[in-house]
PDB file of C-alpha atoms in Angstrom:
ATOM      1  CA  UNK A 100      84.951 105.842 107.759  1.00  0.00           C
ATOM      2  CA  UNK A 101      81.712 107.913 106.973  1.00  0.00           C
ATOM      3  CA  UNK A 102      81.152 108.454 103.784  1.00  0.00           C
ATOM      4  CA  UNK A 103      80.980 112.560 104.467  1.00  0.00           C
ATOM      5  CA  UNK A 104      84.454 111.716 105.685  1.00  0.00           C
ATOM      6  CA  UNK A 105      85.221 110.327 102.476  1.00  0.00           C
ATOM      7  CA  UNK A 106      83.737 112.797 100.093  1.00  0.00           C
ATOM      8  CA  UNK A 107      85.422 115.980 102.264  1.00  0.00           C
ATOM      9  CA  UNK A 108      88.932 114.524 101.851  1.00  0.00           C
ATOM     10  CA  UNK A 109      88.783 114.315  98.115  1.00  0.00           C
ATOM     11  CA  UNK A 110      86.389 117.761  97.951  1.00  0.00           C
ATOM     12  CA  UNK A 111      83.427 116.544  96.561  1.00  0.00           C
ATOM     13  CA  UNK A 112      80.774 118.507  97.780  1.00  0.00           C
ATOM     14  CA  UNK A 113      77.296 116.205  98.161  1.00  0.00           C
ATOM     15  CA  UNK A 114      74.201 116.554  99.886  1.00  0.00           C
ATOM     16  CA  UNK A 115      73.417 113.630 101.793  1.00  0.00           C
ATOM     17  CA  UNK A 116      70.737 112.932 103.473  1.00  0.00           C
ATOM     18  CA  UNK A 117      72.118 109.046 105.087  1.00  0.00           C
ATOM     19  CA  UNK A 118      75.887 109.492 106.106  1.00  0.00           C
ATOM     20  CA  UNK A 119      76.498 105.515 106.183  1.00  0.00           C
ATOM     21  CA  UNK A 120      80.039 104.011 107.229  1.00  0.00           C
ATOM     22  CA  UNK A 121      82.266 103.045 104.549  1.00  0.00           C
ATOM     23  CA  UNK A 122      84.328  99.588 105.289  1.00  0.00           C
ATOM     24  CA  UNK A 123      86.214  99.877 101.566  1.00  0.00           C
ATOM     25  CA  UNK A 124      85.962  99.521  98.231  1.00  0.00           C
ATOM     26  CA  UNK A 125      84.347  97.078  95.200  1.00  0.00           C
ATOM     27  CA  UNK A 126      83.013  96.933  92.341  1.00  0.00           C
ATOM     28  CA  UNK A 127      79.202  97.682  91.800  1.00  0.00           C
ATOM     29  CA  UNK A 128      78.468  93.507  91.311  1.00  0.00           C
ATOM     30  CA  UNK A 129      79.896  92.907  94.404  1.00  0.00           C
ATOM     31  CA  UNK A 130      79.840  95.532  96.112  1.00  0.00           C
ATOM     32  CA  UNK A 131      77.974  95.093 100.133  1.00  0.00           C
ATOM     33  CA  UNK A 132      75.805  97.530 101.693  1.00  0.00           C
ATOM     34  CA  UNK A 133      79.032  99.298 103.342  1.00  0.00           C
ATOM     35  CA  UNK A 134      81.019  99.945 100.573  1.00  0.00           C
ATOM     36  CA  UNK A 135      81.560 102.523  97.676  1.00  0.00           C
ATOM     37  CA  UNK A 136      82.141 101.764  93.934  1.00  0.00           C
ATOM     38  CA  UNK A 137      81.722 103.400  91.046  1.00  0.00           C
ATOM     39  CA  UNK A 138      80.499 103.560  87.407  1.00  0.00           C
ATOM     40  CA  UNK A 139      81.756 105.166  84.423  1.00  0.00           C
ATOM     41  CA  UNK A 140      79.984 104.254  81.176  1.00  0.00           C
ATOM     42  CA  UNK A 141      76.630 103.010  80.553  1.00  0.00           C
ATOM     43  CA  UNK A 142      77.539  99.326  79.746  1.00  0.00           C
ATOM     44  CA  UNK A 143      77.584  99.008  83.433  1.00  0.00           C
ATOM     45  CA  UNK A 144      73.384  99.561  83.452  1.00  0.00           C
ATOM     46  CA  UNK A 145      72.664  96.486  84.846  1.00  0.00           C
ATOM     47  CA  UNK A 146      74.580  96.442  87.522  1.00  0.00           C
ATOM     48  CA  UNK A 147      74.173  99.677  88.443  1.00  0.00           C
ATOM     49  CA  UNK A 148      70.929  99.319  88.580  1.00  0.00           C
ATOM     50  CA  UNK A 149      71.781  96.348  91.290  1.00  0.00           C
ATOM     51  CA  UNK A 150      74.297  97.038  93.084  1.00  0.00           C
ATOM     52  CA  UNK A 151      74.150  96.731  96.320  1.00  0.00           C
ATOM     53  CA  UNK A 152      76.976  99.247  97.142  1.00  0.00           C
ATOM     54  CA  UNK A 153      76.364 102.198  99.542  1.00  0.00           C
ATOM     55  CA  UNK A 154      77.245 104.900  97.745  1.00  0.00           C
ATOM     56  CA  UNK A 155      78.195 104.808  94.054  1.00  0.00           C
ATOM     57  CA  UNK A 156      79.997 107.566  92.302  1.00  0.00           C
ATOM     58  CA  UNK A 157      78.792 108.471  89.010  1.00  0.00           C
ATOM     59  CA  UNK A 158      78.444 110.928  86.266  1.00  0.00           C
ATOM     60  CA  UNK A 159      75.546 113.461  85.782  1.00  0.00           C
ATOM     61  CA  UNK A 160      74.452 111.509  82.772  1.00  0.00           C
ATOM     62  CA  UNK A 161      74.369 107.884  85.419  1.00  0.00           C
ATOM     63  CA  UNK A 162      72.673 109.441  88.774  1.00  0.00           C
ATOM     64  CA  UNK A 163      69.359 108.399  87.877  1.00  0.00           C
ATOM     65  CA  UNK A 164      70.262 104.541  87.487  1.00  0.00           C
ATOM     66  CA  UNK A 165      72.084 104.438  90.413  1.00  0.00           C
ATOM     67  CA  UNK A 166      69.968 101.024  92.377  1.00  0.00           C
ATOM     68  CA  UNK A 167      67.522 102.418  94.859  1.00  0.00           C
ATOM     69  CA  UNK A 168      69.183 101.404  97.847  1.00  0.00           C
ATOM     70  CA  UNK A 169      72.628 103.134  97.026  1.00  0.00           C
ATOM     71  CA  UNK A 170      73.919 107.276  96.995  1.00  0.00           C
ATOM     72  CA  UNK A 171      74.823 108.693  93.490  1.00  0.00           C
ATOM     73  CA  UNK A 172      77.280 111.108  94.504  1.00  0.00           C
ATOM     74  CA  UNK A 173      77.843 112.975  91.343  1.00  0.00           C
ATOM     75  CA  UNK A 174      81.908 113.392  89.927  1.00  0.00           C
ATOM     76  CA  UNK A 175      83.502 114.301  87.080  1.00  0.00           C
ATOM     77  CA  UNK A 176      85.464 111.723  87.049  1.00  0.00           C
ATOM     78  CA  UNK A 177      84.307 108.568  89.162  1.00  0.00           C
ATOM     79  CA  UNK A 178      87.154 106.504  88.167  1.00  0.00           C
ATOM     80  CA  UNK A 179      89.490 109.011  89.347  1.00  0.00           C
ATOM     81  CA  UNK A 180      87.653 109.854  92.429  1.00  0.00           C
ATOM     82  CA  UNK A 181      87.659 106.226  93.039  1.00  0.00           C
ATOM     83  CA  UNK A 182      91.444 105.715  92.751  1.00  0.00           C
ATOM     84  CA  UNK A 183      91.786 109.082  94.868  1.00  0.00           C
ATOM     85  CA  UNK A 184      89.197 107.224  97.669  1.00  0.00           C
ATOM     86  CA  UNK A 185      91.536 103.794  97.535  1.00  0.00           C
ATOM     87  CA  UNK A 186      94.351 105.906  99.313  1.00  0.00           C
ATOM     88  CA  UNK A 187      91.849 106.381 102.356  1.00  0.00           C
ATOM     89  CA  UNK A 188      91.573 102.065 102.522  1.00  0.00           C
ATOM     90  CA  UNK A 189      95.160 101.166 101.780  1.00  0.00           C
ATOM     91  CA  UNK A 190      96.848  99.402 104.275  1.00  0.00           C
ATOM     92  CA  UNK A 191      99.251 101.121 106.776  1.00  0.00           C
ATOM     93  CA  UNK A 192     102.735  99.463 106.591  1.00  0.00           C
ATOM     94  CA  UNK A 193     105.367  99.891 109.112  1.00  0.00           C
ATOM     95  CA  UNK A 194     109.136 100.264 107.496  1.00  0.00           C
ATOM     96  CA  UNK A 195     110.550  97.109 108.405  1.00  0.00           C
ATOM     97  CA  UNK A 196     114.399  98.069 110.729  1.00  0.00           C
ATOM     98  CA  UNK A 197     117.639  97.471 108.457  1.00  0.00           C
ATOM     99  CA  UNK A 198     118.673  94.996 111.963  1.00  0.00           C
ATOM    100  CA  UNK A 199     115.546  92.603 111.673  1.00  0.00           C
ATOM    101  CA  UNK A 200     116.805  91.391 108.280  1.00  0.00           C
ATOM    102  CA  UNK A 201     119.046  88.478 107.875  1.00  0.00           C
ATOM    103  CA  UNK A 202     120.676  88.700 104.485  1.00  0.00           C
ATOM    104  CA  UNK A 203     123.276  86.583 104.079  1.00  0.00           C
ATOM    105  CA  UNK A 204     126.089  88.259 102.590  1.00  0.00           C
ATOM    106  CA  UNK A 205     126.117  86.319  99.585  1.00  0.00           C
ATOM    107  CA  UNK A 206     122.989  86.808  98.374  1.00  0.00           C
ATOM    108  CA  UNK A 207     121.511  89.370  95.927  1.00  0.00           C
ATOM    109  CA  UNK A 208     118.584  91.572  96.766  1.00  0.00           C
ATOM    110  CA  UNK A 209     117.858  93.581  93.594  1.00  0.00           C
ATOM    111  CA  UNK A 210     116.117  97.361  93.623  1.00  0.00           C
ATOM    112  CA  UNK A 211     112.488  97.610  94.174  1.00  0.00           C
ATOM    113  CA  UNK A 212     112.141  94.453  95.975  1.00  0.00           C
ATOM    114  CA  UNK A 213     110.547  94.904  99.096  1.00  0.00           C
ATOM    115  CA  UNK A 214     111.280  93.128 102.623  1.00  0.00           C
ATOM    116  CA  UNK A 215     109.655  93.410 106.066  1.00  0.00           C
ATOM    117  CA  UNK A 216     110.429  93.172 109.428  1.00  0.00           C
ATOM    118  CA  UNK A 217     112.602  89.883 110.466  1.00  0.00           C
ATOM    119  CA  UNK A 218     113.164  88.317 106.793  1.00  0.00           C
ATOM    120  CA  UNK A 219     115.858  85.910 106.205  1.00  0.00           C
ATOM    121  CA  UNK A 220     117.364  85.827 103.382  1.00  0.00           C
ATOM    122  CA  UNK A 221     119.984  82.172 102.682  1.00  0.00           C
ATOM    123  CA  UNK A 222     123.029  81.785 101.019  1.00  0.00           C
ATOM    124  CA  UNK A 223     123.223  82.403  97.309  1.00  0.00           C
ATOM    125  CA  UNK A 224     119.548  83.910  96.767  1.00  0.00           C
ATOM    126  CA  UNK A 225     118.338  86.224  94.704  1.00  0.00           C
ATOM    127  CA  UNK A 226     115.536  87.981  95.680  1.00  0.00           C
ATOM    128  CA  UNK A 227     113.821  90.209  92.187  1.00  0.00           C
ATOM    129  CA  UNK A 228     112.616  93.498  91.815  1.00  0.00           C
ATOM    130  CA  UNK A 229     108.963  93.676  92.695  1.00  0.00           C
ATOM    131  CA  UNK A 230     109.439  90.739  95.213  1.00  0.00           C
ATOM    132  CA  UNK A 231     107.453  91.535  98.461  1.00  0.00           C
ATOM    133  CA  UNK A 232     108.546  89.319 101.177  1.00  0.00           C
ATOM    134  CA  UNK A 233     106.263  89.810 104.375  1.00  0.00           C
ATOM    135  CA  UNK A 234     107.367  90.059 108.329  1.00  0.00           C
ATOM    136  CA  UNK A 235     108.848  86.590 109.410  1.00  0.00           C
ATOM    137  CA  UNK A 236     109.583  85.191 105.428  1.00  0.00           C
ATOM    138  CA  UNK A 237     112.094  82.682 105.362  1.00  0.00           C
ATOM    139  CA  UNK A 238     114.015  82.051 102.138  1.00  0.00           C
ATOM    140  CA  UNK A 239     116.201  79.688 102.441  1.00  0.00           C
ATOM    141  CA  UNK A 240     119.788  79.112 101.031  1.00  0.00           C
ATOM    142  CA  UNK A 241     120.247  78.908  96.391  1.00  0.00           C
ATOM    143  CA  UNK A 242     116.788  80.811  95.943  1.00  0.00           C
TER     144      UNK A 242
END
């Protein structure tokens, strides 16, 4: 996604004069030359000051430590910004169907656990909130 892309969804208005392509997210130490991060206090100096990271979003007070090679794009809040921008990279899930699930009638599958598509479930299981089980989990019977 360019990162013009990225800055018009969550209307931060920058002039840029490099539109590169954003791949995702990371912080400023290990961030790659296609990704954004972002900095918030001045303890991160040094790495700011090495990142490798695209683009970096920063406050007024940080723009001018921002590493040569990266964009400052200027926020109020980078932190924010950068949770706001982590919606753009998350990963699409399909709903799993109800008739791809094999849950044995016996077993327990507690609120806010999560199951995708063809999950079996065994006899006697309990399966916790907070649990993700992917597509094709098997759990088998008195888990």
């Amino acid at each position: 996604m360019k990162l013009s892309a990225i800055l018009k969804t969550l209307s931060i208005s920058s002039r840029l004069d490099n539109d590169p392509e954003i791949t995702g997210l990371s912080t400023l130490s290990d961030a790659t030359g296609s990704q954004l991060a972002y900095a918030i206090s001045s303890k991160h100096l040094s790495d700011l000051k090495q990142t490798e990271a695209a683009a970096v979003l920063v406050t007024e007070k940080l723009k001018n430590m921002v590493s040569a090679t990266a964009i400052a794009i200027v926020v109020a809040d980078p932190e924010l910004s950068m949770a706001q921008a982590s919606r753009l990279f998350r990963p699409v899930f399909d709903l799993p169907q109800a008739e791809s699930q094999q849950i044995d009638s016996t077993a327990v599958i507690f609120p806010k656990a999560s199951l995708g598509t063809n999950v079996t479930v065994g006899k006697n299981s309990r399966i916790l909130p907070g649990v993700y089980l992917g597509d094709h989990v098997v759990v088998g019977d008195d888990t």
